[in-house]
Coordinates of C-alpha atoms (C1' of nucleotides) in Angstrom, one line a residue:
Chain H
X1 CA -10.4 27.7 8.0
X2 CA -7.5 25.4 7.1
X3 CA -8.9 22.4 5.3
X4 CA -8.2 19.4 7.4
X5 CA -11.2 17.4 6.2
X6 CA -12.0 16.7 2.6
X7 CA -15.7 17.6 2.0
X8 CA -18.0 14.7 1.6
X9 CA -19.3 15.7 -1.8
X10 CA -15.7 15.9 -3.1
X11 CA -14.6 12.5 -2.0
X12 CA -16.6 10.5 0.5
X13 CA -14.0 7.9 1.1
X14 CA -11.2 10.5 1.7
X15 CA -13.6 12.4 4.0
X16 CA -14.0 9.2 6.0
X17 CA -10.3 8.7 6.4
X18 CA -9.8 12.3 7.3
X19 CA -12.4 12.1 10.0
X20 CA -10.7 9.1 11.5
X21 CA -7.1 10.5 11.3
X22 CA -7.9 14.1 12.2
X23 CA -10.3 13.1 14.9
X24 CA -7.5 11.1 16.4
X25 CA -9.7 8.0 16.4
X26 CA -7.1 5.7 14.9
X27 CA -3.9 5.6 12.9
X28 CA -2.2 3.3 10.5
X29 CA 0.2 0.8 12.1
X30 CA 3.4 -0.6 10.8
X31 CA 1.6 -3.8 10.1
X32 CA -0.3 -3.8 6.8
X33 CA -4.0 -4.1 7.3
X34 CA -3.9 -3.4 11.0
X35 CA -4.6 -0.2 12.8
X36 CA -3.9 1.4 16.1
X37 CA -7.1 2.5 17.9
X38 CA -6.2 5.8 19.6
X39 CA -7.7 7.0 22.9
X40 CA -10.5 9.0 21.1
X41 CA -11.5 5.9 19.2
X42 CA -11.0 3.5 22.1
X43 CA -13.2 5.7 24.3
X44 CA -16.1 5.0 21.8
X45 CA -15.3 1.3 21.9
X46 CA -15.4 1.4 25.7
X47 CA -18.9 2.9 25.6
X48 CA -20.0 0.3 23.1
X49 CA -18.6 -2.4 25.4
X50 CA -20.0 -1.2 28.7
X51 CA -23.5 -0.6 27.3
X52 CA -23.8 -3.8 25.4
X53 CA -22.2 -5.8 28.2
X54 CA -24.9 -4.5 30.5
X55 CA -27.6 -5.5 28.0
X56 CA -26.1 -8.9 27.6
X57 CA -26.0 -9.5 31.3
X58 CA -29.5 -8.3 31.7
X59 CA -30.5 -11.0 29.3
X60 CA -28.7 -13.7 31.3
X61 CA -25.3 -13.9 29.6
X62 CA -21.9 -14.2 31.2
X63 CA -18.4 -13.5 29.9
X64 CA -15.5 -15.8 29.5
X65 CA -12.3 -15.9 27.5
X66 CA -11.2 -18.5 25.0
X67 CA -7.7 -18.8 23.4
X68 CA -6.5 -16.9 20.4
X69 CA -5.0 -20.0 18.7
X70 CA -7.1 -22.8 17.3
X71 CA -5.8 -26.2 16.2
X72 CA -6.1 -26.7 12.5
X73 CA -8.1 -29.9 13.0
X74 CA -10.8 -28.0 14.8
X75 CA -11.2 -25.5 12.0
X76 CA -11.8 -28.3 9.6
X77 CA -14.5 -30.1 11.4
X78 CA -17.5 -28.1 10.1
X79 CA -17.6 -28.3 6.3
X80 CA -19.2 -25.0 5.4
X81 CA -17.2 -23.2 8.1
X82 CA -13.9 -24.4 6.7
X83 CA -14.9 -23.3 3.2
X84 CA -16.0 -19.9 4.4
X85 CA -13.0 -19.1 6.5
X86 CA -9.9 -20.9 5.3
X87 CA -9.0 -18.4 2.7
X88 CA -8.9 -15.5 5.1
X89 CA -7.0 -17.2 8.0
X90 CA -3.6 -16.5 9.3
X91 CA -1.8 -19.6 10.5
X92 CA 1.0 -20.1 13.0
X93 CA 3.4 -22.8 11.8
X94 CA 6.4 -22.3 14.0
X95 CA 6.7 -22.1 17.8
X96 CA 9.8 -22.0 20.0
X97 CA 11.9 -22.1 16.8
X98 CA 10.5 -25.4 15.7
X99 CA 7.9 -26.3 13.1
X100 CA 4.7 -27.2 14.9
X101 CA 3.3 -30.7 14.8
X102 CA -0.1 -29.2 14.1
X103 CA -0.6 -25.7 12.7
X104 CA -2.5 -23.2 14.9
X105 CA -5.0 -20.9 13.3
X106 CA -5.4 -17.4 14.7
X107 CA -9.1 -17.2 15.4
X108 CA -11.2 -15.7 12.7
X109 CA -14.1 -16.4 15.0
X110 CA -14.3 -18.9 17.9
X111 CA -17.1 -21.4 17.2
X112 CA -14.7 -24.3 16.8
X113 CA -12.7 -23.9 19.9
X114 CA -15.8 -23.0 22.0
X115 CA -17.7 -26.0 20.8
X116 CA -14.7 -28.3 21.5
X117 CA -15.0 -27.0 25.1
X118 CA -18.8 -27.2 25.3
X119 CA -18.5 -30.9 24.6
X120 CA -16.7 -31.1 27.9
X121 CA -19.2 -28.9 29.8
X122 CA -22.5 -30.1 28.5
X123 CA -23.9 -33.5 29.6
X124 CA -27.5 -32.9 30.7
X125 CA -30.4 -30.7 29.9
X126 CA -29.6 -29.3 33.3
X127 CA -26.4 -27.7 31.8
X128 CA -28.6 -25.8 29.4
X129 CA -28.9 -23.1 28.3
X130 CA -25.3 -22.1 28.3
X131 CA -25.1 -18.4 27.5
X132 CA -21.5 -17.2 27.1
X133 CA -20.1 -14.1 25.5
X134 CA -16.5 -13.1 25.0
X135 CA -14.9 -9.8 24.2
X136 CA -11.9 -10.5 22.0
X137 CA -9.8 -9.7 19.0
X138 CA -10.0 -11.8 15.8
X139 CA -8.1 -11.9 12.6
X140 CA -9.2 -12.2 9.0
X141 CA -6.7 -11.7 6.3
X142 CA -8.1 -9.0 4.2
X143 CA -6.9 -7.8 0.8
X144 CA -8.4 -4.4 1.0
X145 CA -8.6 -2.7 4.3
X146 CA -10.2 0.5 5.7
X147 CA -9.9 1.9 9.1
X148 CA -12.6 0.5 11.4
X149 CA -14.7 -0.9 8.5
X150 CA -12.3 -3.6 7.5
X151 CA -9.0 -4.4 9.1
X152 CA -7.2 -7.7 9.4
X153 CA -7.4 -7.7 13.2
X154 CA -10.4 -6.2 14.8
X155 CA -12.1 -6.2 18.2
X156 CA -15.6 -7.6 18.8
X157 CA -17.8 -9.5 21.0
X158 CA -19.0 -13.0 20.1
X159 CA -21.8 -14.7 22.0
X160 CA -22.0 -18.5 21.8
X161 CA -25.0 -20.2 23.3
X162 CA -26.3 -23.7 23.6
X163 CA -29.9 -24.8 23.9
X164 CA -32.2 -27.7 24.3
X165 CA -34.4 -27.0 21.3
X166 CA -34.5 -25.3 18.0
X167 CA -37.2 -23.0 19.2
X168 CA -35.1 -21.9 22.1
X169 CA -32.1 -21.2 20.0
X170 CA -34.2 -19.3 17.6
X171 CA -35.6 -17.2 20.4
X172 CA -32.1 -16.4 21.5
X173 CA -31.0 -15.4 18.0
X174 CA -33.9 -13.0 17.7
X175 CA -33.6 -11.7 21.3
X176 CA -30.0 -10.7 20.6
X177 CA -30.8 -9.0 17.4
X178 CA -33.3 -7.0 19.3
X179 CA -30.6 -6.0 21.8
X180 CA -28.4 -4.9 18.8
X181 CA -31.2 -2.9 17.4
X182 CA -32.0 -1.2 20.7
X183 CA -28.3 -0.4 21.2
X184 CA -27.9 1.0 17.6
X185 CA -30.9 3.2 17.9
X186 CA -30.8 4.4 21.5
X187 CA -27.0 4.8 21.8
X188 CA -25.5 5.1 18.4
X189 CA -28.6 7.0 17.1
X190 CA -28.5 4.9 14.0
X191 CA -31.8 3.5 12.8
X192 CA -31.5 -0.1 11.5
X193 CA -33.5 -2.6 9.6
X194 CA -33.6 -6.0 11.2
X195 CA -34.2 -9.0 9.0
X196 CA -33.0 -12.3 7.8
X197 CA -30.0 -12.8 5.4
X198 CA -30.4 -14.7 2.2
X199 CA -28.7 -18.1 1.8
X200 CA -25.9 -16.5 -0.2
X201 CA -25.1 -13.9 2.5
X202 CA -25.5 -16.0 5.6
X203 CA -22.6 -17.0 8.0
X204 CA -20.6 -20.0 6.9
X205 CA -21.9 -22.8 9.1
X206 CA -25.2 -21.2 10.1
X207 CA -28.7 -22.5 9.5
X208 CA -29.7 -18.9 9.0
X209 CA -28.4 -15.5 9.9
X210 CA -30.2 -12.3 11.0
X211 CA -28.7 -8.9 10.6
X212 CA -29.4 -5.2 11.3
X213 CA -28.6 -3.0 8.4
X214 CA -27.9 0.7 8.6
X215 CA -27.7 3.4 5.9
X216 CA -24.7 5.5 5.7
X217 CA -24.6 9.1 4.4
X218 CA -23.5 8.0 1.0
X219 CA -26.6 5.8 0.8
X220 CA -24.6 2.6 1.1
X221 CA -25.7 -0.1 3.5
X222 CA -23.6 -1.3 6.4
X223 CA -24.2 -4.5 8.3
X224 CA -24.0 -3.4 11.9
X225 CA -24.6 -6.7 13.7
X226 CA -25.3 -10.3 13.0
X227 CA -27.0 -13.1 14.9
X228 CA -26.9 -16.7 13.8
X229 CA -29.0 -19.7 14.4
X230 CA -26.4 -22.4 14.0
X231 CA -28.9 -25.3 14.3
X232 CA -27.0 -28.5 15.2
X233 CA -24.2 -28.0 12.8
X234 CA -21.5 -27.4 15.3
X235 CA -22.9 -29.8 17.9
X236 CA -22.7 -32.5 15.3
X237 CA -19.3 -31.5 14.1
X238 CA -18.0 -31.5 17.7
X239 CA -20.3 -34.2 19.0
X240 CA -21.9 -32.2 21.7
X241 CA -24.9 -34.1 23.0
X242 CA -27.0 -33.8 26.1
X243 CA -29.3 -36.2 27.9
X244 CA -32.9 -34.9 27.9
X245 CA -35.6 -35.3 30.5
X246 CA -36.6 -38.6 29.0
X247 CA -33.0 -39.8 29.2
X248 CA -32.4 -39.7 25.5
X249 CA -29.3 -38.3 23.9
X250 CA -29.8 -35.2 21.6
X251 CA -27.5 -32.8 19.8
X252 CA -27.4 -29.3 21.3
X253 CA -28.9 -26.3 19.4
X254 CA -26.6 -23.4 19.0
X255 CA -26.4 -19.7 18.3
X256 CA -23.7 -17.2 17.8
X257 CA -23.8 -13.4 17.4
X258 CA -21.4 -10.5 17.2
X259 CA -20.7 -6.8 16.7
X260 CA -17.3 -5.3 16.1
X261 CA -15.3 -2.1 16.1
X262 CA -16.9 -1.7 12.7
X263 CA -19.7 0.0 14.6
X264 CA -17.3 2.9 15.1
X265 CA -17.1 3.2 11.3
X266 CA -20.9 3.2 11.2
X267 CA -21.1 5.9 13.8
X268 CA -18.8 8.1 11.8
X269 CA -20.6 7.6 8.5
X270 CA -24.0 8.0 9.9
X271 CA -23.6 11.4 11.6
X272 CA -20.4 13.2 11.0
X273 CA -20.0 16.3 8.7
X274 CA -17.4 18.3 6.9
X275 CA -16.2 19.9 10.1
X276 CA -15.3 16.5 11.6
X277 CA -16.7 13.9 13.8
X278 CA -20.2 14.2 15.3
X279 CA -20.8 12.0 18.3
X280 CA -24.3 11.4 19.8
X281 CA -24.0 12.4 23.4
X282 CA -24.4 8.9 24.7
X283 CA -21.3 7.9 22.7
X284 CA -19.1 10.7 24.0
X285 CA -17.1 10.0 27.1
X286 CA -16.4 13.7 27.3
X287 CA -19.6 15.3 26.1
X288 CA -18.8 18.9 27.0
X289 CA -15.9 21.3 26.3
X290 CA -15.6 24.7 28.0
X291 CA -13.6 27.4 26.3
X292 CA -12.8 30.4 28.5
X293 CA -12.1 33.7 26.6
X294 CA -10.5 36.8 27.9
X295 CA -8.6 40.0 27.0
X296 CA -5.9 41.0 29.3
X297 CA -4.9 39.8 32.8
X298 CA -7.7 41.4 34.7
X299 CA -10.3 39.8 32.6
X300 CA -8.5 36.5 32.6
X301 CA -8.9 36.1 36.4
X302 CA -12.5 37.2 36.3
X303 CA -13.4 34.8 33.5
X304 CA -11.5 31.9 35.0
X305 CA -13.1 32.3 38.4
X306 CA -16.6 32.4 36.8
X307 CA -15.8 29.4 34.6
X308 CA -14.5 27.5 37.5
X309 CA -17.8 27.7 39.2
X310 CA -19.6 26.4 36.2
X311 CA -17.0 23.6 35.8
X312 CA -17.5 22.5 39.4
X313 CA -21.3 22.3 38.9
X314 CA -21.1 20.4 35.7
X315 CA -18.5 18.0 36.9
X316 CA -21.0 16.5 39.3
X317 CA -22.5 14.7 36.4
X318 CA -20.3 15.1 33.3
X319 CA -16.7 14.6 32.3
X320 CA -15.9 18.1 31.1
X321 CA -12.9 19.3 29.1
X322 CA -11.8 22.6 30.4
X323 CA -9.6 24.1 27.6
X324 CA -7.8 27.0 29.2
X325 CA -4.6 26.6 27.1
X326 CA -3.0 30.0 26.7
X327 CA -1.1 29.3 23.5
X328 CA -4.2 28.8 21.3
X329 CA -6.8 31.3 20.4
X330 CA -10.5 30.4 20.8
X331 CA -11.1 29.9 17.1
X332 CA -8.4 27.2 17.0
X333 CA -9.9 25.5 20.0
X334 CA -13.4 25.5 18.5
X335 CA -12.2 23.8 15.3
X336 CA -10.1 21.3 17.2
X337 CA -13.0 20.1 19.4
X338 CA -15.4 20.1 16.5
X339 CA -13.0 17.8 14.7
X340 CA -13.1 15.5 17.6
X341 CA -16.9 15.5 17.8
X342 CA -17.4 16.9 21.3
X343 CA -21.3 17.3 21.5
X344 CA -21.5 20.5 23.4
X345 CA -19.3 23.6 23.6
X346 CA -19.7 26.2 26.3
X347 CA -18.0 29.5 25.6
X348 CA -17.3 31.8 28.6
X349 CA -16.1 35.3 28.0
X350 CA -16.3 38.7 29.7
X351 CA -19.6 39.5 28.2
X352 CA -21.1 36.3 29.6
X353 CA -19.7 37.0 33.0
X354 CA -21.3 40.4 32.9
X355 CA -24.7 38.9 31.9
X356 CA -24.5 35.9 34.2
X357 CA -24.8 33.8 31.0
X358 CA -22.8 31.5 28.7
X359 CA -22.8 30.6 25.0
X360 CA -23.7 27.0 24.2
X361 CA -23.1 25.5 20.8
X362 CA -24.4 22.1 19.7
X363 CA -22.1 20.1 17.6
X364 CA -24.7 18.4 15.4
X365 CA -26.6 21.6 14.3
X366 CA -23.9 24.1 15.2
X367 CA -26.8 26.1 16.7
X368 CA -25.5 28.8 19.0
X369 CA -27.6 29.7 22.1
X370 CA -27.1 32.3 24.9
X371 CA -28.1 30.5 28.0
X372 CA -28.4 31.6 31.7
X373 CA -25.7 30.7 34.1
X374 CA -28.3 29.6 36.7
X375 CA -29.5 26.1 36.1
X376 CA -26.7 25.3 33.7
X377 CA -26.5 21.7 34.7
X378 CA -30.2 21.2 33.8
X379 CA -29.8 23.2 30.6
X380 CA -26.9 21.1 29.5
X381 CA -28.6 17.9 30.3
X382 CA -31.7 18.9 28.3
X383 CA -29.6 20.0 25.4
X384 CA -27.7 16.6 25.3
X385 CA -30.9 14.6 25.6
X386 CA -32.5 16.6 22.8
X387 CA -29.4 16.2 20.6
X388 CA -29.4 12.5 21.1
X389 CA -33.1 12.2 20.1
X390 CA -32.8 14.6 17.1
X391 CA -29.7 12.8 15.8
X392 CA -31.7 9.5 15.6
X393 CA -34.7 11.3 14.0
X394 CA -32.5 12.9 11.4
X395 CA -30.9 9.7 10.6
X396 CA -34.2 7.9 10.4
X397 CA -35.7 10.6 8.1
X398 CA -32.6 10.3 5.9
X399 CA -33.0 6.5 5.7
X400 CA -36.7 6.8 4.8
X401 CA -36.1 9.5 2.2
X402 CA -33.6 7.2 0.5
X403 CA -35.5 4.0 0.5
X404 CA -37.5 3.3 -2.7
X405 CA -40.0 0.7 -3.8
X406 CA -39.0 -0.4 -7.2
X407 CA -40.8 -2.9 -9.6
X408 CA -38.7 -2.9 -12.7
X409 CA -35.1 -3.7 -13.2
X410 CA -34.2 -0.6 -15.3
X411 CA -35.3 1.7 -12.6
X412 CA -33.5 -0.4 -10.1
X413 CA -30.2 -0.1 -12.0
X414 CA -30.8 3.6 -12.5
X415 CA -31.0 4.1 -8.7
X416 CA -28.2 1.7 -7.8
X417 CA -25.8 3.3 -10.3
X418 CA -27.0 6.8 -9.6
X419 CA -27.4 8.2 -6.1
X420 CA -27.9 4.9 -4.4
X421 CA -30.1 4.0 -1.5
X422 CA -32.1 1.1 -0.1
X423 CA -34.4 -0.5 -2.7
X424 CA -37.3 -2.5 -1.7
X425 CA -38.1 -4.9 -4.4
X426 CA -39.7 -8.3 -5.0
X427 CA -37.6 -11.4 -5.2
X428 CA -38.6 -14.9 -5.9
X429 CA -36.1 -16.4 -3.5
X430 CA -33.9 -18.0 -6.2
X431 CA -30.2 -17.5 -5.5
X432 CA -29.6 -17.2 -9.3
X433 CA -31.7 -14.0 -9.5
X434 CA -29.8 -12.7 -6.5
X435 CA -26.4 -13.5 -8.1
X436 CA -27.5 -11.8 -11.4
X437 CA -28.3 -8.6 -9.6
X438 CA -25.0 -8.7 -7.8
X439 CA -23.0 -9.3 -11.0
X440 CA -25.0 -6.6 -12.9
X441 CA -25.0 -3.9 -10.3
X442 CA -22.8 -4.9 -7.3
X443 CA -25.9 -4.4 -5.1
X444 CA -26.9 -7.3 -2.9
X445 CA -29.8 -8.3 -0.8
X446 CA -29.1 -6.8 2.6
X447 CA -31.8 -8.7 4.3
X448 CA -35.4 -9.8 4.2
X449 CA -37.0 -7.5 6.8
X450 CA -39.0 -8.8 9.7
X451 CA -41.6 -6.3 9.1
X452 CA -42.0 -7.3 5.5
X453 CA -45.6 -6.9 4.4
X454 CA -47.4 -9.7 2.6
X455 CA -47.7 -8.4 -0.9
X456 CA -48.1 -10.3 -4.1
X457 CA -45.5 -9.3 -6.7
X458 CA -43.2 -10.4 -9.4
X459 CA -39.5 -11.1 -9.0
X460 CA -37.4 -8.2 -10.3
X461 CA -35.3 -10.5 -12.4
X462 CA -37.3 -13.6 -13.5
X463 CA -40.8 -12.4 -13.0
X464 CA -41.5 -15.3 -10.7
X465 CA -43.9 -15.2 -7.8
X466 CA -43.0 -13.2 -4.7
X467 CA -45.0 -12.4 -1.6
X468 CA -43.0 -9.6 -0.2
X469 CA -40.2 -7.1 -0.7
X470 CA -36.6 -7.5 0.3
X471 CA -33.9 -4.8 0.8
X472 CA -31.3 -4.3 -2.0
X473 CA -28.3 -2.0 -1.7
X474 CA -24.7 -1.6 -2.3
X475 CA -22.9 -2.4 0.9
X476 CA -19.7 -1.8 2.8
Chain S
rC1 C1' -1.7 -11.8 -8.6
rG2 C1' -2.7 -8.0 -13.1
rG3 C1' -2.7 -2.3 -14.1
rG4 C1' -1.0 2.7 -12.3
rG5 C1' 2.0 5.7 -8.9
rC6 C1' 5.4 7.0 -5.0
rG7 C1' 9.8 6.5 -1.5
rU8 C1' 14.1 13.4 0.5
rA9 C1' 12.9 16.2 8.6
rG10 C1' 6.9 14.0 12.4
rC11 C1' 3.4 15.3 8.0
rG12 C1' 3.0 17.4 3.0
rC13 C1' 6.3 18.5 -0.9
rA14 C1' 10.5 21.0 -4.2
rG15 C1' 15.2 19.6 -6.0
rU16 C1' 16.4 14.3 -10.0
rC17 C1' 15.5 15.3 -16.8
rC18 C1' 20.9 18.6 -17.4
rG19 C1' 25.9 15.4 -11.2
rG20 C1' 29.2 20.5 -8.4
rU21 C1' 29.4 25.0 -1.8
rU22 C1' 26.8 23.6 4.3
rA23 C1' 20.0 19.6 0.7
rG24 C1' 15.6 23.4 0.7
rC25 C1' 10.2 25.1 1.5
rG26 C1' 5.2 24.8 4.1
rC27 C1' 2.9 22.8 8.3
rA28 C1' 3.9 20.7 13.0
rC29 C1' 7.4 21.0 17.3
rC30 C1' 10.7 24.0 21.1
rU31 C1' 12.0 29.2 23.5
rG32 C1' 10.6 34.2 24.1
rC33 C1' 7.5 38.3 23.2
rC34 C1' 2.7 39.5 21.9
rU35 C1' -2.2 37.8 21.6
rU36 C1' -7.4 35.6 22.8
rG37 C1' -15.9 35.9 21.0
rG38 C1' -14.1 31.3 14.5
rG39 C1' -7.9 28.0 12.8
rA40 C1' -3.2 35.4 14.9
rG41 C1' 1.8 37.8 14.5
rC42 C1' 7.1 38.6 15.2
rA43 C1' 12.0 36.8 16.5
rG44 C1' 15.1 32.8 17.5
rG45 C1' 15.8 27.4 17.5
rG46 C1' 16.0 21.8 17.2
rG47 C1' 15.3 17.9 13.8
rG48 C1' 17.9 14.5 7.5
rU49 C1' 21.6 6.9 6.9
rC50 C1' 17.8 11.7 0.5
rG51 C1' 14.1 3.6 1.2
rG52 C1' 18.5 -0.1 1.0
rA53 C1' 22.9 -2.4 -1.6
rG54 C1' 26.3 -2.2 -5.3
rG55 C1' 28.5 0.5 -9.4
rU56 C1' 30.2 4.9 -12.7
rU57 C1' 32.8 9.6 -11.3
rC58 C1' 37.6 14.2 -8.8
rA59 C1' 32.4 14.7 -7.1
rA60 C1' 25.8 11.2 -6.7
rA61 C1' 19.4 12.9 -3.7
rU62 C1' 20.6 13.5 -9.1
rC63 C1' 23.4 8.6 -13.8
rC64 C1' 23.5 2.8 -14.1
rU65 C1' 22.2 -2.2 -12.0
rC66 C1' 19.8 -4.9 -8.4
rU67 C1' 16.6 -4.9 -4.2
rC68 C1' 13.0 -3.6 -0.4
rG69 C1' 8.7 -1.1 1.0
rC70 C1' 4.2 1.6 0.5
rC71 C1' -0.2 3.8 -1.7
rC72 C1' -4.2 3.7 -5.5
rC73 C1' -7.5 0.7 -9.1
rG74 C1' -9.5 -4.6 -10.2
rA75 C1' -10.7 -10.6 -8.2
rC76 C1' -12.5 -12.0 -1.3
rC77 C1' -15.1 -10.1 3.2
rA78 C1' -17.9 -8.2 9.7

RNA sequence: CGGGGCGUAGCGCAGUCCGGUUAGCGCACCUGCCUUGGGAGCAGGGGGUCGGAGGUUCAAAUCCUCUCGCCCCGACCA
């Protein structure tokens, strides 16, 4: 086999790049830090979009679109927000050949322009809640970029909601995090840990931030989605008030939440192997490839006729690739589709025609089965369902096997600097202890899990009192 | 911005030290034949401002000067 993919244990980061390029998911663009998402990669994004969009609508949200350019003065209205985002913004200073009166920021996120509009739209409690989502591109000037994981421009969805009370905003924030968790697990087959971010790691301008954290195959953590309770920070900055039932003016309570094309990076790093991409069936627009095999013209016709029947049957439910290209041999085709992560391969040759059978190969396990031609649609459906379930289970086991409870700093450092993983350790809540860990080891607090058990303990660093464990890990 | 490296065909490279026919190789691509149960073979073919500018020379991918760009490693981040 010609080596198109660097094995993971040789160089994980080269492996990742090879998967993306060889799987034709994306390519480098002429613009530094930006990438082109190719059809294979965009197909994954479309599935992320369509499924999440449905889940958002089921929870009462609607879509809208706000402009790419944001007046500089808007960006500067919320103090923490300015501080957090200014360094990574691209700014338009010239338009129509003239220097602009006011610079325009390319959105790094849309809170400011959206809240400027919400001021116009919200007057009464009857206007609330306002539950808007947008699918958009954003730009954050990055020094070091990686395909899908960190590019200057990326695609995402950002939800921005407005509520009457803190409690309602809080409920929304948590509700969305649940949606993200459900999507990650049921569709991406990636188990995640939902929890609250520490003060140091929260979104610039939020009261607090929740996240779902996933473990990649190299034991590093990847933040797969965030949901922020913005409190009244933006309402105050943009003076968005509503009249409540008693006729009193109150500032609106806000949330925002998002996931990005980064999820594609997560999908790759959670499941793929040294042969290439591995897609969970629900993330494959084309879940099946059929490869007909023959020897000589007489066999060719016989095989193609037989295959055509199978194809027609499967097409009722699935988007099937029928690879009858004559210039490539089967082995070549097998590798090519494996590289692109097609979940199921069906091989049809003279022997199968004779036996009224087919050969079915699962991409995740590479397990080869001889299956009966009759009932093929059902067989395929079952195989894809099983695959989807088993991929999640496998990832969950992996995550559990690489999560450790640690009570002393030496062991902590040993693990972090060694094979890595999630470390559940006690923390007193002091940001200084958190910073020390980060400076010593580069590991950070990923989040404080919702399912944290009450457990008396001592902070890993200062020995101060702690009543539960938080998740530490090196992160992408 | 600091440290390291690289620009020669779509991709990966050789040639540069020591200047000299028409700039070469592998992969990919095109045509034909032949093949097809794990990345076949043969024959033919297309494709180059040697990153750019200037200079030295009878002669520059090769030597000199300047310049542009990119990649990797460190300080920010979904």
